[in-house]
Amino acid sequence: MTAQPSFDAALHPPRVGLFCTCLVDTIRPSVGFAAAKLLEEAGCEVDVPAQTCCGQPAFNSGDRATSRALAEQVIAAFENFDYVVAPSGSCAGMIKTHYPELFTGEPDWSARVDRFCAKVFELVSFLVDVRGVTHVDAAYAGTVTYHDSCSGLRELGVKGQPRRLLASVAGLSVAEMNDADTCCGFGGTFCVKYPDVSNAIVEKKAANIAATGADTLLAGDLGCLMNMAGKLQREGHAIKVRHVAEVLAGMGEDPALGMPAAAEAKR
């Protein structure tokens, strides 16, 4: 894979294409706004081009033709940016790790795809590892516990970065859960294909979350958060669920995931 893009930061700020993801666009737009805020505060020029799915659901279902077509659309939409950043380890992992597989043995595409994938990052990893952010100007009153989503952790090495930034949030403390790096049972299409197995996995995860005594659960992937929030709420746990970007951007006062404003006020 080629090296990261090079440019003179003194002449212009890095141009970042924000890949919002399907779930953020349709379920939790506030995560996209939080991501844009964090990137701008890190000195980036942010744009959100017209975009579609990264192709992961099709890829995981064995539909390589559809996944390949979507990958071509994503590359065309984002390849002129200095960086491509997604508030999702799952989508960023799909692009960075699996796009090259879709173009194997095609010389006309391979170099282009490698150049593109080299500048794709998960949001918090980009802030810490590329932009060198060590502190955020945000506050959150409460104790949080953090779930390490599978793709971000195993494909992109995202683990210490969110915890490093959370340590700078005023009023916030972190209570680590047991098996924080164990799957929550979502797995995209996995939870649809194997609901009984998925439920057994998230049941254990919910128990570990509740055992921390934390009032808030954070993670970097909305799919995982939706899965865990649903289980926690069905079991009657009064635990708020948020994307880590929302807290880091100082947007932790908005209603938590799956919770109307009136219900949030009571907790």
mmCIF file of C-alpha atoms in Angstrom:
data_model
loop_
_atom_site.group_PDB
_atom_site.id
_atom_site.type_symbol
_atom_site.label_atom_id
_atom_site.label_comp_id
_atom_site.label_asym_id
_atom_site.label_seq_id
_atom_site.Cartn_x
_atom_site.Cartn_y
_atom_site.Cartn_z
ATOM 1 C CA MET A 1 0.000 0.000 0.000
ATOM 2 C CA THR A 2 1.291 3.479 -0.808
ATOM 3 C CA ALA A 3 2.275 6.062 1.770
ATOM 4 C CA GLN A 4 -0.120 8.590 3.219
ATOM 5 C CA PRO A 5 -0.777 11.692 1.101
ATOM 6 C CA SER A 6 1.740 14.501 1.401
ATOM 7 C CA PHE A 7 1.023 18.203 1.108
ATOM 8 C CA ASP A 8 2.192 21.488 2.591
ATOM 9 C CA ALA A 9 -0.040 22.109 5.610
ATOM 10 C CA ALA A 10 1.329 25.638 5.817
ATOM 11 C CA LEU A 11 -0.244 26.435 2.450
ATOM 12 C CA HIS A 12 -3.644 24.904 3.073
ATOM 13 C CA PRO A 13 -5.377 22.777 5.695
ATOM 14 C CA PRO A 14 -5.905 19.126 4.794
ATOM 15 C CA ARG A 15 -9.105 18.577 2.824
ATOM 16 C CA VAL A 16 -11.100 15.799 4.442
ATOM 17 C CA GLY A 17 -13.979 14.003 2.787
ATOM 18 C CA LEU A 18 -16.357 12.896 5.535
ATOM 19 C CA PHE A 19 -17.830 9.477 4.815
ATOM 20 C CA CYS A 20 -20.941 9.704 6.977
ATOM 21 C CA THR A 21 -22.083 6.054 6.665
ATOM 22 C CA CYS A 22 -25.598 4.829 5.981
ATOM 23 C CA LEU A 23 -26.572 4.342 9.624
ATOM 24 C CA VAL A 24 -25.405 7.800 10.668
ATOM 25 C CA ASP A 25 -27.269 9.376 7.762
ATOM 26 C CA THR A 26 -30.543 7.588 8.458
ATOM 27 C CA ILE A 27 -30.496 6.890 12.212
ATOM 28 C CA ARG A 28 -28.178 9.309 14.021
ATOM 29 C CA PRO A 29 -27.195 12.398 11.955
ATOM 30 C CA SER A 30 -25.822 14.066 15.093
ATOM 31 C CA VAL A 31 -22.811 11.744 14.832
ATOM 32 C CA GLY A 32 -21.994 13.240 11.438
ATOM 33 C CA PHE A 33 -22.234 16.766 12.794
ATOM 34 C CA ALA A 34 -20.044 15.797 15.747
ATOM 35 C CA ALA A 35 -17.458 14.280 13.398
ATOM 36 C CA ALA A 36 -17.387 17.415 11.243
ATOM 37 C CA LYS A 37 -16.954 19.594 14.344
ATOM 38 C CA LEU A 38 -14.052 17.512 15.630
ATOM 39 C CA LEU A 39 -12.331 17.522 12.243
ATOM 40 C CA GLU A 40 -12.703 21.277 11.859
ATOM 41 C CA GLU A 41 -11.358 21.837 15.372
ATOM 42 C CA ALA A 42 -8.384 19.681 14.353
ATOM 43 C CA GLY A 43 -7.623 22.164 11.562
ATOM 44 C CA CYS A 44 -9.198 20.333 8.641
ATOM 45 C CA GLU A 45 -11.342 21.615 5.818
ATOM 46 C CA VAL A 46 -14.353 19.285 5.768
ATOM 47 C CA ASP A 47 -16.629 18.424 2.873
ATOM 48 C CA VAL A 48 -19.413 15.865 2.567
ATOM 49 C CA PRO A 49 -19.724 14.795 -1.071
ATOM 50 C CA ALA A 50 -22.681 12.868 -2.440
ATOM 51 C CA GLN A 51 -22.138 9.288 -1.326
ATOM 52 C CA THR A 52 -23.647 5.834 -1.035
ATOM 53 C CA CYS A 53 -23.046 2.701 1.037
ATOM 54 C CA CYS A 54 -19.464 1.463 1.389
ATOM 55 C CA GLY A 55 -20.616 -1.940 0.145
ATOM 56 C CA GLN A 56 -19.994 -3.922 3.321
ATOM 57 C CA PRO A 57 -23.440 -5.598 3.605
ATOM 58 C CA ALA A 58 -23.145 -6.873 0.036
ATOM 59 C CA PHE A 59 -19.527 -7.936 0.606
ATOM 60 C CA ASN A 60 -20.382 -9.884 3.753
ATOM 61 C CA SER A 61 -23.266 -11.574 1.932
ATOM 62 C CA GLY A 62 -21.027 -12.746 -0.895
ATOM 63 C CA ASP A 63 -22.391 -10.302 -3.484
ATOM 64 C CA ARG A 64 -19.049 -9.116 -4.817
ATOM 65 C CA ALA A 65 -20.534 -7.560 -7.959
ATOM 66 C CA THR A 66 -22.699 -5.117 -5.993
ATOM 67 C CA SER A 67 -19.930 -4.457 -3.486
ATOM 68 C CA ARG A 68 -17.523 -3.725 -6.340
ATOM 69 C CA ALA A 69 -19.975 -1.303 -7.989
ATOM 70 C CA LEU A 70 -20.440 0.579 -4.714
ATOM 71 C CA ALA A 71 -16.685 0.676 -4.146
ATOM 72 C CA GLU A 72 -16.195 2.333 -7.520
ATOM 73 C CA GLN A 73 -18.750 4.991 -6.579
ATOM 74 C CA VAL A 74 -17.041 5.665 -3.247
ATOM 75 C CA ILE A 75 -13.610 5.943 -4.836
ATOM 76 C CA ALA A 76 -14.849 8.325 -7.511
ATOM 77 C CA ALA A 77 -16.577 10.523 -4.930
ATOM 78 C CA PHE A 78 -13.677 10.740 -2.463
ATOM 79 C CA GLU A 79 -10.369 10.177 -4.219
ATOM 80 C CA ASN A 80 -9.601 13.878 -4.724
ATOM 81 C CA PHE A 81 -9.534 14.580 -0.997
ATOM 82 C CA ASP A 82 -6.353 14.530 1.062
ATOM 83 C CA TYR A 83 -7.999 12.180 3.536
ATOM 84 C CA VAL A 84 -11.214 10.195 3.843
ATOM 85 C CA VAL A 85 -12.546 9.882 7.376
ATOM 86 C CA ALA A 86 -15.486 7.843 8.700
ATOM 87 C CA PRO A 87 -17.013 7.848 12.206
ATOM 88 C CA SER A 88 -17.116 4.062 11.965
ATOM 89 C CA GLY A 89 -14.405 1.452 12.272
ATOM 90 C CA SER A 90 -16.667 -0.937 10.373
ATOM 91 C CA CYS A 91 -17.003 1.194 7.233
ATOM 92 C CA ALA A 92 -13.438 2.475 7.367
ATOM 93 C CA GLY A 93 -12.230 -1.101 7.820
ATOM 94 C CA MET A 94 -14.292 -2.271 4.860
ATOM 95 C CA ILE A 95 -12.800 0.382 2.618
ATOM 96 C CA LYS A 96 -9.203 0.262 3.805
ATOM 97 C CA THR A 97 -8.899 -3.506 4.261
ATOM 98 C CA HIS A 98 -11.277 -5.088 1.765
ATOM 99 C CA TYR A 99 -11.473 -2.764 -1.241
ATOM 100 C CA PRO A 100 -8.122 -4.079 -2.540
ATOM 101 C CA GLU A 101 -9.625 -7.583 -2.603
ATOM 102 C CA LEU A 102 -12.351 -6.409 -4.966
ATOM 103 C CA PHE A 103 -9.803 -5.253 -7.555
ATOM 104 C CA THR A 104 -7.201 -8.014 -7.281
ATOM 105 C CA GLY A 105 -5.389 -8.743 -10.543
ATOM 106 C CA GLU A 106 -6.549 -5.540 -12.283
ATOM 107 C CA PRO A 107 -3.484 -3.382 -12.952
ATOM 108 C CA ASP A 108 -5.557 -0.417 -14.113
ATOM 109 C CA TRP A 109 -7.392 -0.360 -10.802
ATOM 110 C CA SER A 110 -4.977 -1.756 -8.224
ATOM 111 C CA ALA A 111 -2.629 1.222 -7.930
ATOM 112 C CA ARG A 112 -5.560 3.627 -7.855
ATOM 113 C CA VAL A 113 -7.281 1.642 -5.100
ATOM 114 C CA ASP A 114 -4.081 1.388 -3.053
ATOM 115 C CA ARG A 115 -3.576 5.163 -3.234
ATOM 116 C CA PHE A 116 -7.154 5.687 -2.161
ATOM 117 C CA CYS A 117 -7.107 3.220 0.725
ATOM 118 C CA ALA A 118 -3.902 4.720 2.126
ATOM 119 C CA LYS A 119 -5.749 7.907 3.034
ATOM 120 C CA VAL A 120 -8.831 6.295 4.646
ATOM 121 C CA PHE A 121 -9.129 6.479 8.447
ATOM 122 C CA GLU A 122 -11.546 5.922 11.282
ATOM 123 C CA LEU A 123 -12.404 9.257 12.922
ATOM 124 C CA VAL A 124 -10.767 9.015 16.354
ATOM 125 C CA SER A 125 -7.711 7.250 14.961
ATOM 126 C CA PHE A 126 -7.327 10.055 12.431
ATOM 127 C CA LEU A 127 -7.586 12.738 15.118
ATOM 128 C CA VAL A 128 -4.967 11.111 17.350
ATOM 129 C CA ASP A 129 -2.617 9.322 14.950
ATOM 130 C CA VAL A 130 -2.646 11.725 11.996
ATOM 131 C CA ARG A 131 -3.572 15.132 13.394
ATOM 132 C CA GLY A 132 -1.890 14.622 16.765
ATOM 133 C CA VAL A 133 -4.907 15.676 18.823
ATOM 134 C CA THR A 134 -4.331 15.046 22.536
ATOM 135 C CA HIS A 135 -7.110 17.114 24.104
ATOM 136 C CA VAL A 136 -10.692 18.082 23.328
ATOM 137 C CA ASP A 137 -12.587 21.062 24.697
ATOM 138 C CA ALA A 138 -15.606 19.178 26.004
ATOM 139 C CA ALA A 139 -17.330 18.277 29.237
ATOM 140 C CA TYR A 140 -19.517 15.352 30.247
ATOM 141 C CA ALA A 141 -20.800 14.741 33.745
ATOM 142 C CA GLY A 142 -20.848 11.024 34.357
ATOM 143 C CA THR A 143 -19.111 7.680 34.213
ATOM 144 C CA VAL A 144 -18.777 5.968 30.855
ATOM 145 C CA THR A 145 -17.712 2.532 29.740
ATOM 146 C CA TYR A 146 -16.276 1.898 26.278
ATOM 147 C CA HIS A 147 -16.927 -0.975 23.858
ATOM 148 C CA ASP A 148 -14.182 -1.799 21.340
ATOM 149 C CA SER A 149 -15.957 -2.572 18.076
ATOM 150 C CA CYS A 150 -14.563 -5.542 16.185
ATOM 151 C CA SER A 151 -13.627 -3.965 12.845
ATOM 152 C CA GLY A 152 -12.070 -0.833 14.327
ATOM 153 C CA LEU A 153 -10.050 -2.842 16.819
ATOM 154 C CA ARG A 154 -8.932 -5.776 14.671
ATOM 155 C CA GLU A 155 -8.652 -4.192 11.231
ATOM 156 C CA LEU A 156 -7.547 -0.669 12.145
ATOM 157 C CA GLY A 157 -5.968 -0.900 15.600
ATOM 158 C CA VAL A 158 -8.405 1.495 17.274
ATOM 159 C CA LYS A 159 -8.224 1.001 21.047
ATOM 160 C CA GLY A 160 -6.091 3.480 22.961
ATOM 161 C CA GLN A 161 -7.025 6.501 20.847
ATOM 162 C CA PRO A 162 -10.619 6.990 22.085
ATOM 163 C CA ARG A 163 -9.581 6.424 25.681
ATOM 164 C CA ARG A 164 -6.795 8.974 25.315
ATOM 165 C CA LEU A 165 -9.208 11.665 24.185
ATOM 166 C CA LEU A 166 -11.910 10.692 26.682
ATOM 167 C CA ALA A 167 -9.363 11.257 29.462
ATOM 168 C CA SER A 168 -9.331 14.943 28.502
ATOM 169 C CA VAL A 169 -13.118 15.415 28.773
ATOM 170 C CA ALA A 170 -13.937 17.461 31.869
ATOM 171 C CA GLY A 171 -16.125 15.704 34.435
ATOM 172 C CA LEU A 172 -15.928 12.315 32.729
ATOM 173 C CA SER A 173 -14.555 9.129 34.238
ATOM 174 C CA VAL A 174 -14.105 5.779 32.517
ATOM 175 C CA ALA A 175 -15.048 2.421 34.053
ATOM 176 C CA GLU A 176 -13.685 -0.406 31.935
ATOM 177 C CA MET A 177 -15.977 -3.385 31.418
ATOM 178 C CA ASN A 178 -14.913 -7.009 31.337
ATOM 179 C CA ASP A 179 -14.259 -8.227 27.775
ATOM 180 C CA ALA A 180 -14.525 -4.729 26.327
ATOM 181 C CA ASP A 181 -12.944 -6.060 23.139
ATOM 182 C CA THR A 182 -15.425 -8.939 22.707
ATOM 183 C CA CYS A 183 -18.039 -8.765 19.941
ATOM 184 C CA CYS A 184 -21.443 -7.307 20.853
ATOM 185 C CA GLY A 185 -23.235 -9.722 18.518
ATOM 186 C CA PHE A 186 -24.229 -7.199 15.853
ATOM 187 C CA GLY A 187 -21.895 -8.096 12.998
ATOM 188 C CA GLY A 188 -24.021 -6.401 10.343
ATOM 189 C CA THR A 189 -25.891 -9.147 8.519
ATOM 190 C CA PHE A 190 -24.756 -11.677 11.159
ATOM 191 C CA CYS A 191 -27.470 -10.589 13.602
ATOM 192 C CA VAL A 192 -30.071 -11.117 10.873
ATOM 193 C CA LYS A 193 -28.785 -14.516 9.769
ATOM 194 C CA TYR A 194 -28.135 -15.870 13.269
ATOM 195 C CA PRO A 195 -30.467 -14.014 15.663
ATOM 196 C CA ASP A 196 -30.274 -16.581 18.465
ATOM 197 C CA VAL A 197 -26.481 -16.535 18.520
ATOM 198 C CA SER A 198 -26.448 -12.744 18.241
ATOM 199 C CA ASN A 199 -28.832 -12.403 21.168
ATOM 200 C CA ALA A 200 -26.743 -14.705 23.358
ATOM 201 C CA ILE A 201 -23.649 -12.618 22.633
ATOM 202 C CA VAL A 202 -25.277 -9.233 23.311
ATOM 203 C CA GLU A 203 -26.843 -10.625 26.498
ATOM 204 C CA LYS A 204 -23.362 -11.240 27.904
ATOM 205 C CA LYS A 205 -22.211 -7.838 26.686
ATOM 206 C CA ALA A 206 -25.161 -6.085 28.355
ATOM 207 C CA ALA A 207 -24.359 -7.833 31.647
ATOM 208 C CA ASN A 208 -20.738 -6.661 31.471
ATOM 209 C CA ILE A 209 -21.840 -3.109 30.695
ATOM 210 C CA ALA A 210 -24.296 -3.004 33.598
ATOM 211 C CA ALA A 211 -21.733 -4.476 36.014
ATOM 212 C CA THR A 212 -19.488 -1.416 35.601
ATOM 213 C CA GLY A 213 -22.061 0.880 37.177
ATOM 214 C CA ALA A 214 -21.469 3.365 34.356
ATOM 215 C CA ASP A 215 -24.352 5.617 33.393
ATOM 216 C CA THR A 216 -23.261 5.839 29.750
ATOM 217 C CA LEU A 217 -22.035 3.383 27.115
ATOM 218 C CA LEU A 218 -19.810 4.677 24.320
ATOM 219 C CA ALA A 219 -18.424 3.105 21.143
ATOM 220 C CA GLY A 220 -17.240 4.175 17.712
ATOM 221 C CA ASP A 221 -19.694 2.194 15.578
ATOM 222 C CA LEU A 222 -23.381 3.015 15.373
ATOM 223 C CA GLY A 223 -24.418 -0.532 14.445
ATOM 224 C CA CYS A 224 -22.873 -1.896 17.642
ATOM 225 C CA LEU A 225 -24.416 0.917 19.665
ATOM 226 C CA MET A 226 -27.895 0.263 18.263
ATOM 227 C CA ASN A 227 -27.581 -3.432 19.084
ATOM 228 C CA MET A 228 -26.415 -2.850 22.642
ATOM 229 C CA ALA A 229 -28.849 0.006 23.277
ATOM 230 C CA GLY A 230 -31.762 -2.175 22.228
ATOM 231 C CA LYS A 231 -30.728 -4.981 24.561
ATOM 232 C CA LEU A 232 -30.066 -2.671 27.497
ATOM 233 C CA GLN A 233 -33.410 -0.948 27.090
ATOM 234 C CA ARG A 234 -35.322 -4.226 26.742
ATOM 235 C CA GLU A 235 -33.736 -5.400 29.982
ATOM 236 C CA GLY A 236 -34.701 -2.179 31.740
ATOM 237 C CA HIS A 237 -31.203 -0.762 32.298
ATOM 238 C CA ALA A 238 -31.061 3.022 32.776
ATOM 239 C CA ILE A 239 -27.851 3.372 30.759
ATOM 240 C CA LYS A 240 -27.506 6.055 28.106
ATOM 241 C CA VAL A 241 -25.888 5.024 24.832
ATOM 242 C CA ARG A 242 -23.925 7.464 22.674
ATOM 243 C CA HIS A 243 -21.355 7.517 19.885
ATOM 244 C CA VAL A 244 -17.955 8.550 21.248
ATOM 245 C CA ALA A 245 -17.763 11.433 18.755
ATOM 246 C CA GLU A 246 -20.812 13.071 20.324
ATOM 247 C CA VAL A 247 -19.150 13.222 23.748
ATOM 248 C CA LEU A 248 -15.766 14.301 22.380
ATOM 249 C CA ALA A 249 -17.454 17.096 20.412
ATOM 250 C CA GLY A 250 -19.303 18.382 23.460
ATOM 251 C CA MET A 251 -22.667 17.218 22.149
ATOM 252 C CA GLY A 252 -23.463 14.908 25.049
ATOM 253 C CA GLU A 253 -26.577 16.815 26.041
ATOM 254 C CA ASP A 254 -28.589 15.595 23.064
ATOM 255 C CA PRO A 255 -31.023 12.705 23.705
ATOM 256 C CA ALA A 256 -29.222 9.366 23.931
ATOM 257 C CA LEU A 257 -29.645 6.701 21.272
ATOM 258 C CA GLY A 258 -33.189 5.350 21.127
ATOM 259 C CA MET A 259 -34.338 7.699 23.860
ATOM 260 C CA PRO A 260 -36.739 10.641 23.388
ATOM 261 C CA ALA A 261 -35.868 13.946 25.041
ATOM 262 C CA ALA A 262 -38.582 13.528 27.690
ATOM 263 C CA ALA A 263 -37.255 10.145 28.761
ATOM 264 C CA GLU A 264 -33.683 11.440 28.828
ATOM 265 C CA ALA A 265 -34.659 14.211 31.243
ATOM 266 C CA LYS A 266 -35.949 11.662 33.738
ATOM 267 C CA ARG A 267 -32.685 9.739 33.940
#
